[in-house]
XYZ file of C-alpha atoms in Angstrom:
748
model
C 30.987 47.244 -4.526
C 28.302 49.452 -6.108
C 24.746 48.341 -5.574
C 23.341 47.015 -8.874
C 20.597 48.847 -10.689
C 17.009 47.760 -10.127
C 16.944 46.933 -13.841
C 20.026 44.731 -13.643
C 19.736 41.028 -14.565
C 19.972 40.151 -10.872
C 16.870 42.057 -9.817
C 15.047 41.012 -12.957
C 15.708 37.396 -12.031
C 14.621 37.989 -8.419
C 11.362 39.484 -9.640
C 10.941 36.687 -12.170
C 11.378 34.072 -9.420
C 8.615 35.661 -7.326
C 4.965 34.855 -7.797
C 2.515 37.205 -9.489
C -1.167 37.266 -10.227
C -1.749 35.076 -13.239
C -4.642 33.788 -15.276
C -7.001 31.081 -14.104
C -7.922 32.643 -10.764
C -11.617 31.971 -11.293
C -10.778 28.413 -12.361
C -9.168 27.621 -9.039
C -5.608 28.899 -9.433
C -4.690 29.744 -5.859
C -0.954 29.169 -6.279
C 1.106 32.178 -7.380
C 4.307 30.421 -6.509
C 6.983 31.818 -8.802
C 9.989 29.496 -8.962
C 11.955 28.205 -5.999
C 14.465 26.611 -8.384
C 15.185 29.943 -10.102
C 15.555 31.723 -6.769
C 18.090 29.100 -5.690
C 19.957 29.374 -9.004
C 20.456 33.137 -8.697
C 23.147 32.658 -6.082
C 25.199 30.581 -8.544
C 26.345 33.720 -10.364
C 24.627 32.586 -13.563
C 21.304 34.141 -14.492
C 19.382 32.917 -17.484
C 19.083 35.551 -20.201
C 18.484 35.237 -23.921
C 21.120 35.779 -26.557
C 24.189 36.154 -24.357
C 27.232 34.004 -23.660
C 28.121 32.800 -20.202
C 31.824 33.662 -20.134
C 32.877 37.123 -18.900
C 35.821 37.194 -21.267
C 33.734 36.121 -24.193
C 30.773 38.372 -23.430
C 32.484 41.267 -25.212
C 34.189 39.197 -27.851
C 32.822 39.582 -31.383
C 33.969 36.060 -32.133
C 31.207 34.655 -29.949
C 28.486 37.243 -30.520
C 25.155 36.027 -31.853
C 25.992 37.431 -35.280
C 29.434 35.875 -35.526
C 30.077 33.040 -37.988
C 30.908 30.668 -35.129
C 27.588 31.346 -33.504
C 25.695 31.052 -36.752
C 27.320 27.717 -37.551
C 26.339 26.201 -34.214
C 24.125 23.117 -34.520
C 20.725 23.778 -32.998
C 18.869 20.521 -33.557
C 16.378 19.209 -36.074
C 15.524 21.680 -38.878
C 11.770 21.621 -38.238
C 12.402 22.284 -34.523
C 14.518 25.382 -35.044
C 11.801 27.642 -33.670
C 11.878 25.755 -30.381
C 15.638 25.475 -29.971
C 16.699 29.090 -29.550
C 19.867 29.294 -27.538
C 19.254 30.593 -24.060
C 22.706 30.874 -22.602
C 23.442 32.851 -19.479
C 24.944 36.196 -18.693
C 27.688 36.546 -16.146
C 26.681 38.431 -13.058
C 28.805 39.904 -10.354
C 28.392 38.457 -6.875
C 24.814 39.251 -5.809
C 24.357 42.061 -3.300
C 22.437 39.698 -1.017
C 21.784 36.000 -0.656
C 18.246 35.348 -1.902
C 15.770 33.237 0.021
C 12.360 31.924 -0.926
C 9.285 32.690 1.175
C 5.794 31.264 0.785
C 3.088 33.593 2.083
C -0.296 32.061 2.849
C -3.071 34.647 2.678
C -6.829 34.656 2.983
C -8.616 36.779 0.415
C -12.192 37.869 1.102
C -13.502 40.054 -1.675
C -17.025 41.151 -2.583
C -16.378 42.901 -5.910
C -16.769 42.038 -8.717
C -18.059 38.838 -7.097
C -18.037 37.182 -3.702
C -14.671 35.370 -3.328
C -13.217 33.684 -0.262
C -9.931 32.020 -1.098
C -6.689 30.914 0.471
C -3.877 32.095 -1.782
C -0.219 31.087 -1.745
C 2.366 33.552 -3.029
C 6.042 32.714 -3.456
C 8.543 35.561 -2.990
C 12.261 35.639 -3.719
C 13.676 38.110 -1.199
C 16.859 38.583 0.837
C 17.399 35.560 3.061
C 18.273 37.905 5.930
C 14.625 38.934 6.179
C 12.825 37.446 9.145
C 9.304 36.085 9.039
C 8.173 39.186 10.952
C 9.768 41.394 8.290
C 7.965 39.523 5.520
C 4.693 39.854 7.442
C 5.086 43.626 7.717
C 5.981 43.926 4.051
C 2.975 41.833 3.068
C 0.571 43.926 5.125
C 1.721 47.086 3.334
C 2.117 45.682 -0.157
C -1.549 45.522 -1.128
C -4.045 48.225 -1.981
C -6.593 48.901 0.720
C -10.145 48.546 -0.589
C -13.431 48.516 1.256
C -14.521 45.474 -0.739
C -11.377 43.476 0.043
C -10.027 41.884 3.180
C -6.564 40.322 2.880
C -4.960 38.666 5.867
C -1.647 36.832 6.188
C -2.224 33.416 7.744
C 1.240 31.914 7.666
C 4.737 32.377 6.240
C 7.067 29.496 5.447
C 10.705 29.502 4.343
C 11.539 26.398 2.264
C 15.133 27.594 1.782
C 15.738 27.985 5.506
C 17.035 24.391 5.745
C 16.006 24.229 9.384
C 15.509 20.459 9.226
C 18.708 18.436 9.087
C 17.647 14.932 8.150
C 20.975 13.427 9.239
C 20.480 14.777 12.754
C 16.987 13.312 13.038
C 16.911 10.394 15.485
C 14.103 8.590 13.662
C 15.994 8.773 10.383
C 19.158 7.436 11.994
C 17.176 4.587 13.554
C 15.678 3.764 10.150
C 19.164 3.663 8.630
C 20.389 1.286 11.351
C 17.362 -1.010 11.020
C 17.564 -0.997 7.228
C 21.259 -1.820 7.338
C 20.704 -4.744 9.704
C 17.843 -6.120 7.604
C 19.865 -5.700 4.402
C 22.774 -7.580 5.958
C 20.438 -10.386 7.046
C 18.935 -10.562 3.551
C 22.386 -10.832 1.983
C 23.507 -13.487 4.459
C 20.281 -15.469 4.134
C 20.429 -15.353 0.343
C 24.072 -16.404 0.203
C 23.386 -19.204 2.693
C 20.536 -20.508 0.575
C 22.714 -20.393 -2.533
C 25.342 -22.375 -0.620
C 22.783 -24.988 0.452
C 21.438 -25.303 -3.073
C 24.927 -25.806 -4.436
C 25.705 -28.318 -1.711
C 22.587 -30.289 -2.514
C 23.134 -30.317 -6.253
C 26.702 -31.517 -5.786
C 25.536 -34.285 -3.452
C 22.868 -35.393 -5.898
C 25.330 -35.233 -8.770
C 27.736 -37.557 -6.947
C 24.890 -39.842 -5.977
C 23.616 -39.991 -9.538
C 27.109 -40.738 -10.821
C 27.454 -43.597 -8.346
C 24.099 -44.985 -9.391
C 25.135 -44.860 -13.028
C 28.309 -46.776 -12.250
C 26.688 -49.442 -10.082
C 23.215 -49.959 -11.484
C 22.633 -52.761 -13.947
C 19.460 -51.092 -15.207
C 21.122 -48.012 -16.674
C 19.963 -47.205 -20.149
C 22.138 -47.594 -23.193
C 22.758 -43.870 -23.598
C 24.203 -43.472 -20.125
C 21.146 -42.067 -18.337
C 20.609 -43.096 -14.755
C 17.555 -45.138 -13.987
C 16.342 -42.565 -11.468
C 16.344 -38.791 -11.559
C 16.532 -36.210 -8.808
C 12.833 -36.331 -8.232
C 13.048 -40.074 -7.473
C 15.685 -39.378 -4.864
C 13.650 -36.667 -3.262
C 10.533 -38.809 -3.265
C 12.355 -41.401 -1.229
C 12.978 -38.819 1.464
C 9.800 -36.834 1.912
C 6.179 -37.826 1.763
C 4.766 -34.321 1.188
C 6.113 -34.407 -2.346
C 3.339 -36.902 -3.090
C 5.269 -38.524 -5.922
C 5.179 -42.249 -6.570
C 8.556 -43.900 -6.368
C 7.822 -45.615 -9.631
C 7.460 -42.319 -11.493
C 10.411 -41.623 -13.788
C 11.817 -38.884 -15.988
C 8.935 -38.684 -18.408
C 6.537 -37.753 -15.610
C 8.488 -34.741 -14.291
C 9.102 -31.379 -15.868
C 12.271 -29.469 -14.902
C 10.256 -26.798 -13.146
C 8.403 -29.284 -10.953
C 11.645 -31.047 -10.103
C 13.175 -27.755 -9.033
C 10.194 -26.983 -6.806
C 10.514 -30.406 -5.227
C 14.203 -29.812 -4.663
C 13.377 -26.567 -2.848
C 10.685 -28.181 -0.750
C 12.759 -31.182 0.289
C 16.301 -30.048 0.848
C 15.844 -26.432 1.774
C 12.445 -27.298 3.201
C 11.231 -23.900 2.106
C 8.002 -22.960 3.835
C 4.872 -23.585 1.816
C 3.543 -20.369 0.396
C 1.181 -19.090 3.007
C 1.276 -15.510 1.927
C -2.105 -15.843 0.353
C -3.829 -13.972 3.041
C -2.911 -11.000 0.952
C -2.667 -8.212 3.416
C -0.589 -10.656 5.365
C -2.557 -10.450 8.535
C -5.496 -12.820 8.513
C -3.936 -16.235 8.518
C -4.890 -18.058 11.667
C -3.442 -21.283 10.351
C 0.134 -20.535 11.283
C 1.062 -23.996 12.469
C 2.135 -25.954 9.421
C 3.049 -29.543 10.071
C 5.568 -31.360 7.910
C 4.830 -35.060 8.179
C 7.636 -37.248 7.034
C 6.574 -40.730 6.125
C 8.860 -43.645 5.581
C 10.304 -44.497 2.222
C 8.188 -46.709 0.055
C 10.669 -47.120 -2.753
C 10.032 -50.122 -4.971
C 12.912 -49.407 -7.317
C 14.742 -52.519 -8.447
C 18.045 -50.961 -7.399
C 17.395 -51.630 -3.745
C 21.084 -52.138 -3.071
C 21.610 -48.413 -3.696
C 19.448 -47.247 -0.801
C 22.435 -46.949 1.475
C 24.004 -44.442 -0.901
C 21.067 -42.026 -1.062
C 21.821 -38.514 0.120
C 20.452 -38.081 3.623
C 19.657 -34.412 4.284
C 20.672 -32.985 7.633
C 18.374 -31.075 9.922
C 19.139 -27.368 10.136
C 19.493 -25.593 13.451
C 16.879 -23.065 14.494
C 19.349 -20.261 13.806
C 19.956 -21.497 10.272
C 16.215 -21.613 9.662
C 15.764 -18.076 10.982
C 18.569 -16.838 8.754
C 17.009 -18.507 5.728
C 13.753 -16.696 6.435
C 15.486 -13.518 5.173
C 16.573 -15.122 1.911
C 15.544 -12.946 -1.033
C 15.245 -16.063 -3.193
C 12.777 -17.755 -0.870
C 10.703 -14.640 -0.257
C 10.603 -13.602 -3.907
C 9.500 -17.074 -4.957
C 6.832 -17.092 -2.249
C 5.417 -13.747 -3.364
C 5.484 -14.647 -7.056
C 4.254 -18.226 -6.648
C 1.492 -19.005 -9.144
C -0.135 -21.448 -6.745
C -2.383 -20.709 -3.796
C -2.595 -22.334 -0.394
C -5.175 -24.958 0.459
C -6.906 -22.543 2.830
C -7.251 -19.765 0.264
C -10.036 -19.017 -2.197
C -8.324 -17.916 -5.463
C -10.851 -15.216 -6.375
C -9.944 -13.365 -3.168
C -6.661 -12.411 -4.825
C -8.431 -10.628 -7.650
C -10.823 -8.796 -5.340
C -7.897 -7.611 -3.257
C -5.679 -6.560 -6.173
C -8.384 -4.588 -7.991
C -9.525 -2.943 -4.772
C -5.977 -1.800 -4.033
C -5.749 -0.214 -7.494
C -9.057 1.523 -6.767
C -7.678 2.880 -3.491
C -4.568 4.253 -5.229
C -6.750 5.913 -7.877
C -8.903 7.618 -5.259
C -5.964 8.847 -3.199
C -4.215 10.087 -6.339
C -7.222 12.229 -7.229
C -7.561 13.594 -3.690
C -3.932 14.706 -3.473
C -3.339 16.026 -6.986
C -6.565 18.042 -6.984
C -5.323 19.826 -3.881
C -2.114 20.923 -5.611
C -3.498 21.925 -9.017
C -3.846 25.358 -10.555
C -7.279 24.469 -11.960
C -9.099 23.216 -8.865
C -12.485 24.173 -10.282
C -11.992 21.388 -12.800
C -12.939 18.997 -10.011
C -16.451 20.445 -9.894
C -16.780 19.829 -13.609
C -15.489 16.254 -13.609
C -17.628 15.407 -10.602
C -20.632 16.054 -12.833
C -19.404 13.343 -15.160
C -21.303 10.095 -14.788
C -18.215 7.886 -14.802
C -16.435 9.997 -12.182
C -18.832 8.459 -9.670
C -16.501 5.455 -9.704
C -13.875 7.663 -8.040
C -16.272 9.539 -5.769
C -17.529 6.219 -4.399
C -14.039 4.784 -4.039
C -14.535 4.234 -0.273
C -16.376 1.025 -1.157
C -12.958 -0.416 -1.994
C -12.137 -0.360 1.719
C -15.345 -2.266 2.431
C -13.971 -4.950 0.116
C -10.903 -5.203 2.358
C -13.088 -5.508 5.441
C -15.163 -8.220 3.767
C -12.034 -10.163 2.778
C -10.614 -9.844 6.297
C -13.747 -11.202 7.915
C -14.004 -13.992 5.361
C -10.412 -15.142 5.835
C -10.389 -15.201 9.624
C -13.632 -17.207 9.677
C -12.812 -19.618 6.857
C -9.251 -20.316 7.989
C -10.128 -20.576 11.681
C -12.836 -23.169 11.114
C -10.629 -25.167 8.751
C -7.731 -25.063 11.201
C -9.967 -26.120 14.057
C -11.387 -28.961 11.963
C -7.871 -30.304 11.480
C -7.443 -30.433 15.256
C -4.440 -28.100 15.265
C -5.950 -25.639 17.705
C -6.569 -28.377 20.249
C -2.842 -29.052 20.451
C -2.294 -25.622 21.996
C -4.806 -26.139 24.777
C -4.853 -29.874 25.337
C -6.214 -30.743 28.746
C -7.455 -27.224 29.538
C -11.043 -26.313 30.319
C -13.193 -24.436 27.819
C -12.581 -20.957 29.197
C -8.826 -21.435 29.527
C -8.595 -22.939 26.049
C -10.655 -20.122 24.538
C -8.550 -17.496 26.279
C -5.355 -19.148 25.030
C -6.718 -19.235 21.491
C -7.727 -15.556 21.646
C -4.409 -14.241 22.914
C -2.569 -16.539 20.519
C -4.482 -15.136 17.557
C -4.032 -11.533 18.685
C -0.321 -11.988 19.405
C 0.239 -13.681 16.058
C -1.526 -10.888 14.199
C 0.305 -8.177 16.130
C 3.716 -9.662 15.352
C 2.834 -10.241 11.733
C 1.519 -6.727 11.096
C 3.702 -4.526 13.209
C 7.178 -4.952 11.673
C 6.395 -3.371 8.270
C 3.889 -1.009 9.884
C 6.404 0.361 12.361
C 9.040 0.790 9.647
C 6.670 2.668 7.342
C 5.476 4.750 10.289
C 9.052 5.944 10.784
C 9.410 6.642 7.072
C 6.212 8.709 7.106
C 7.418 10.760 10.061
C 10.781 11.551 8.472
C 9.388 12.095 4.978
C 6.677 14.476 6.121
C 9.128 16.430 8.272
C 11.335 16.852 5.230
C 8.513 17.789 2.865
C 6.895 20.161 5.377
C 10.224 21.982 5.628
C 11.417 22.082 2.030
C 8.231 21.961 -0.057
C 6.592 25.130 -1.340
C 3.198 23.562 -0.570
C 1.484 22.909 2.727
C 1.390 19.187 3.555
C -2.057 17.563 3.238
C -1.907 16.354 6.849
C 0.218 17.261 9.852
C 2.015 13.927 10.233
C 5.280 15.736 10.964
C 3.614 17.078 14.116
C 1.259 14.285 15.137
C 3.524 11.284 14.527
C 6.208 12.181 17.110
C 3.483 12.606 19.752
C 0.882 9.967 18.899
C 2.685 7.170 17.066
C 2.043 4.808 19.998
C -1.680 4.892 19.235
C -0.942 3.430 15.820
C 1.116 0.605 17.276
C -1.730 -0.254 19.649
C -4.220 0.056 16.747
C -6.460 2.463 18.643
C -5.854 5.669 16.668
C -9.422 5.761 15.288
C -10.735 6.196 18.832
C -9.181 9.688 18.991
C -9.821 12.928 17.041
C -8.645 12.911 13.445
C -6.502 16.021 13.929
C -4.359 13.966 16.322
C -4.007 10.996 13.981
C -0.616 10.013 12.651
C -0.538 8.454 9.177
C -4.145 9.225 8.364
C -4.704 6.254 6.066
C -3.795 3.863 8.902
C -7.364 4.170 10.178
C -8.147 1.040 8.199
C -5.529 -1.009 10.074
C -6.867 0.140 13.424
C -10.449 -0.751 12.515
C -9.453 -4.058 10.972
C -7.518 -5.066 14.068
C -10.415 -4.131 16.333
C -12.745 -6.154 14.101
C -10.262 -9.028 14.231
C -10.471 -9.124 18.014
C -14.267 -9.069 17.924
C -14.298 -11.754 15.246
C -11.835 -13.933 17.158
C -14.087 -13.950 20.207
C -17.149 -14.788 18.113
C -15.321 -17.640 16.359
C -13.865 -19.127 19.537
C -17.289 -19.149 21.159
C -18.901 -20.388 17.960
C -16.911 -23.606 17.884
C -19.017 -24.959 20.764
C -21.869 -22.457 20.976
C -22.739 -21.689 17.385
C -26.200 -20.227 18.014
C -24.817 -17.793 20.575
C -22.165 -16.612 18.106
C -24.702 -16.301 15.306
C -27.024 -14.187 17.467
C -24.093 -12.047 18.645
C -23.015 -11.443 15.060
C -26.518 -10.402 14.060
C -26.836 -8.067 17.059
C -23.514 -6.371 16.231
C -24.603 -5.973 12.611
C -27.943 -4.367 13.477
C -26.363 -2.094 16.092
C -23.836 -0.916 13.506
C -26.657 -0.038 11.114
C -28.610 1.845 13.757
C -25.570 3.747 15.032
C -24.546 4.839 11.542
C -28.079 5.943 10.682
C -28.403 8.027 13.843
C -25.046 9.750 13.336
C -25.790 10.455 9.667
C -29.266 11.778 10.424
C -28.224 14.057 13.291
C -25.392 15.514 11.209
C -27.576 15.840 8.091
C -25.098 13.791 6.073
C -26.011 13.723 2.378
C -23.901 11.140 0.536
C -25.272 12.347 -2.805
C -23.812 15.851 -2.390
C -21.301 15.771 0.486
C -17.649 15.032 -0.002
C -16.979 11.350 0.828
C -14.610 12.470 3.592
C -16.884 15.230 4.905
C -17.676 13.466 8.189
C -14.393 11.613 8.456
C -14.172 11.912 12.224
C -17.806 10.937 12.842
C -18.726 8.339 10.228
C -15.920 7.480 7.818
C -13.211 6.110 10.102
C -15.163 4.963 13.138
C -15.265 1.186 13.723
C -18.929 1.136 14.780
C -19.937 2.457 11.338
C -17.756 0.106 9.250
C -18.338 -3.224 10.993
C -21.042 -4.564 8.653
C -18.886 -5.859 5.741
C -16.536 -7.616 8.169
C -19.356 -9.566 9.820
C -20.863 -10.489 6.449
C -17.458 -11.766 5.360
C -17.281 -13.943 8.473
C -20.680 -15.414 7.637
C -19.555 -16.249 4.097
C -16.426 -17.922 5.456
C -18.535 -20.158 7.668
C -20.880 -21.045 4.780
C -18.033 -22.120 2.508
C -16.444 -24.091 5.329
C -19.653 -25.927 6.173
C -20.353 -26.756 2.534
C -16.701 -27.456 1.709
C -17.168 -25.112 -1.272
C -19.697 -27.536 -2.763
C -23.083 -25.945 -3.355
C -25.513 -27.047 -6.050
C -27.887 -24.385 -7.367
C -30.368 -24.291 -10.275
C -29.300 -22.260 -13.295
C -32.164 -19.829 -12.790
C -31.060 -19.166 -9.213
C -27.484 -18.580 -10.331
C -28.532 -16.203 -13.111
C -30.834 -14.296 -10.763
C -28.163 -13.991 -8.075
C -25.568 -12.724 -10.560
C -28.029 -10.188 -11.969
C -28.982 -8.857 -8.554
C -25.346 -8.718 -7.380
C -24.151 -6.795 -10.440
C -27.164 -4.473 -10.346
C -26.551 -3.779 -6.675
C -22.891 -2.891 -7.286
C -23.843 -0.654 -10.213
C -26.477 1.193 -8.180
C -24.119 1.702 -5.240
C -21.405 3.180 -7.450
C -23.496 5.171 -9.936
C -26.937 5.361 -8.339
C -26.387 8.684 -6.566
C -25.657 10.501 -9.831
C -27.801 13.651 -9.693
C -29.990 11.996 -7.073
C -32.003 13.994 -4.563
C -32.215 12.240 -1.202
C -34.241 13.310 1.795
C -32.547 13.449 5.165
C -34.093 10.140 6.213
C -33.254 8.397 2.925
C -29.715 9.730 3.058
C -29.268 8.367 6.591
C -30.628 4.973 5.522
C -28.260 4.899 2.563
C -25.275 5.782 4.765
C -26.271 3.031 7.164
C -26.928 0.165 4.747
C -24.780 0.864 1.666
C -21.579 -0.661 3.039
C -23.308 -3.883 4.031
C -25.141 -3.972 0.695
C -21.778 -3.802 -1.039
C -20.553 -6.726 1.037
C -23.635 -8.777 0.117
C -22.727 -8.550 -3.569
C -19.169 -9.575 -2.746
C -20.596 -12.473 -0.767
C -22.322 -13.857 -3.827
C -19.259 -13.307 -6.021
C -17.088 -15.198 -3.541
C -19.551 -18.052 -3.132
C -20.162 -18.352 -6.877
C -16.472 -18.313 -7.765
C -15.720 -20.882 -5.055
C -18.432 -23.328 -6.048
C -18.074 -23.394 -9.819
C -20.553 -20.680 -10.805
C -18.039 -17.891 -11.401
C -17.440 -18.324 -15.126
C -15.371 -15.603 -16.769
C -15.474 -13.452 -13.639
C -13.819 -16.213 -11.652
C -11.208 -16.628 -14.405
C -10.425 -12.917 -14.132
C -10.352 -12.721 -10.352
C -8.366 -15.965 -10.035
C -5.775 -15.109 -12.685
C -2.319 -16.154 -11.374
C -0.796 -12.887 -12.612
C -2.724 -11.108 -9.849
C -1.325 -13.247 -7.016
C 1.937 -11.299 -6.484
C 0.085 -7.973 -6.373
C -2.450 -9.405 -3.971
C 0.226 -10.762 -1.636
C 1.879 -7.360 -1.241
C -1.408 -5.464 -0.843
C -0.709 -4.779 2.827
C 2.620 -3.107 2.086
C 1.189 -1.347 -0.984
C -1.518 0.137 1.202
C 1.124 1.359 3.650
C 3.504 2.991 1.168
C 1.365 4.329 -1.688
C 0.346 7.618 0.027
C 4.026 8.363 0.618
C 4.695 7.990 -3.106
C 1.744 10.212 -4.047
C 2.653 12.922 -1.539
C 6.317 12.916 -2.503
C 5.417 13.406 -6.155
C 3.110 16.339 -5.419
C 5.093 18.101 -2.692
C 8.455 17.880 -4.458
C 7.110 19.845 -7.426
C 8.306 23.382 -8.084
C 4.917 24.458 -9.407
C 1.287 23.357 -9.129
C -0.058 20.724 -11.481
C -2.352 21.536 -14.370
C -4.766 18.662 -14.463
C -6.374 16.953 -17.386
C -7.829 13.553 -18.115
C -4.756 12.183 -19.892
C -2.406 13.467 -17.211
C -4.469 11.828 -14.483
C -4.338 8.466 -16.250
C -0.570 8.661 -16.727
C -0.029 9.748 -13.130
C -2.224 6.954 -11.797
C -0.355 4.220 -13.639
C 3.022 5.713 -12.800
C 2.210 6.054 -9.113
C 0.773 2.532 -9.047
C 3.963 1.069 -10.516
C 6.141 3.040 -8.086
C 3.953 2.048 -5.131
C 4.062 -1.645 -5.951
C 7.801 -1.560 -6.535
C 8.348 -0.146 -3.055
C 5.776 -2.504 -1.570
C 7.680 -5.494 -2.971
C 10.830 -4.197 -1.307
C 9.136 -3.634 2.054
C 7.337 -6.970 1.897
C 10.516 -8.926 1.126
C 12.411 -7.081 3.862
C 9.933 -6.916 6.723
C 6.715 -8.807 6.054
C 7.767 -12.097 4.440
C 10.666 -12.793 6.880
C 8.382 -12.245 9.869
C 5.748 -14.585 8.421
C 8.368 -17.290 7.911
C 9.901 -16.823 11.360
C 6.508 -17.170 12.999
C 6.060 -20.518 11.276
C 9.532 -21.618 12.334
C 8.836 -20.728 15.952
C 5.456 -22.446 15.889
C 5.264 -25.287 18.462
C 4.352 -27.885 15.834
C 6.936 -26.763 13.318
C 9.344 -29.469 12.175
C 12.946 -28.685 11.481
C 14.136 -27.993 7.993
C 16.441 -30.287 6.167
C 19.695 -29.327 4.526
């Protein structure tokens, strides 16, 4: 077979698929990637070319030439779009002389003329797949013009078309498939079992109602029974809190259905209001069943009432996987008795803020106009994104608030004493501590471990097949250091060894949880000691952060927020302040039972100061010039100052001084998003990275595109988080309640 000419369509396509210098270099275009998709398509024997037909037999036929009547009569679309609908068919090409492969060459350019430039440039090349990486390196070293003002070095060469990673042979992927299949089977079985129980109940109540209609002398003239389903259920279970003399006109269909769920299926009360799903110390829900107090005149029918049967422990565990139960729990418009409604709004809006910040970080890295970031950072309103790390302080504040508030309420009910009855103070405190830690570990780890496996497999795949370098080296660090994540100690090691970088928050939060648990357990009997300990930890955190910031000359007004990630950003001793302040607020609301009376002037002043403080923290560094000492003080105190404003918002909204802000933060439509925040935090970086790394070309950023991408990625992240929560988080929460020592059996 003769070798094709260098001007043949094949070589033209190969050259077209390779990257070249293009415009926008001085605006941050470091990606001269060409087209991986075109390079892959060349091997198909069809090469895009204008004005030609794709069939070899028809390529020489006048009947199908561009000037033929058949071609001219071809419909091309809307008349006003004719200029944009030119037919680009393809030209047949003989089998290519070689199988093309795509290579991404990472080079460092250091040039002094016409201006000082130090850049890392990525060039995509469509070359014979038989070329080795060493061959490409030699070609690259000889392909550029030697100049005294230019230094060009090859840093790395990747081959996305090499297909060296077989996902089906990966052990982690296979394990994920097995686990997912088992969980899916349990969900299907649990859902079908619940449907069966619901049908069984409705049939039993239907027969009972029919019998009552036939036997009762108080039936109405239109054939309606004197009691409805809600009357029957009231006779069986005291928690329904319905008077036995309440009849049809007092019950809506929706409330009756909820009562039916609570009584017969004995669905667990919605306790998912801890949002992230990992701060609920009150995991021992008692179901007290009082005797029937029915005063209905049809007393002779009591023997015919449907008596629900107690389910076995295995039936209860199976029902914990029911999609119906878990979906209803997540989407419930009510909140638990131990939950402050405004917490849902704080959590939901903070999660959206986190997604926005991570979206900007990732997409800026893979754009062909990176210098645009320097321009938008000068915009006043962009400070809301630059200071996005305060959103994580909101999570820490909420975590500290919930563990304190719920622990004190649970202890006040006497439930904690049941676990350590008869033990001395030290033994009881130790039992409480390990019980809290074990409960949290079991509640957090199931979805965390699953997502950890997904991250490892996903990043291996993207690192192999993407034309871009991954933002972090999870495909390398996760196989070696995943155990640190499971023990929640990954922030105690260097950041370049961290798997799943954004999991630093979970590690810190768990470490804070253990500190907080000790303080709370001691505080039950030695409050002053706990209060002093909390204050000492808070002051030490401030001092430590200030010293680290000062010695490293950290300037929060000019430095990147993640500049000192391994020294300040992710370390627990620098982020402890908001957590401790949250614990203090939880104790205040518990002691006052959310009933605080304040003068109007005090309320107005507190709201003004809180809002002003938040505004200054977010926008106050705009074009500010801080000295080294002032910058260190700001780094030390800003996180706690943020938590102080949240403290007032929480107290005000909980005691009747929230107004419209409380209405917004406590809106029921936010509850489902708040309840899956934990899973949303786990999965959203995977969604963002997959979008960016699966692209065939860099992004060209603009304001409108960023808005559309943010909303799209948020929707995708929450969709996946609902799936993960219903599969791994909600079932575990329910099973922990079922296995609780004080848990009563469900009824069927």
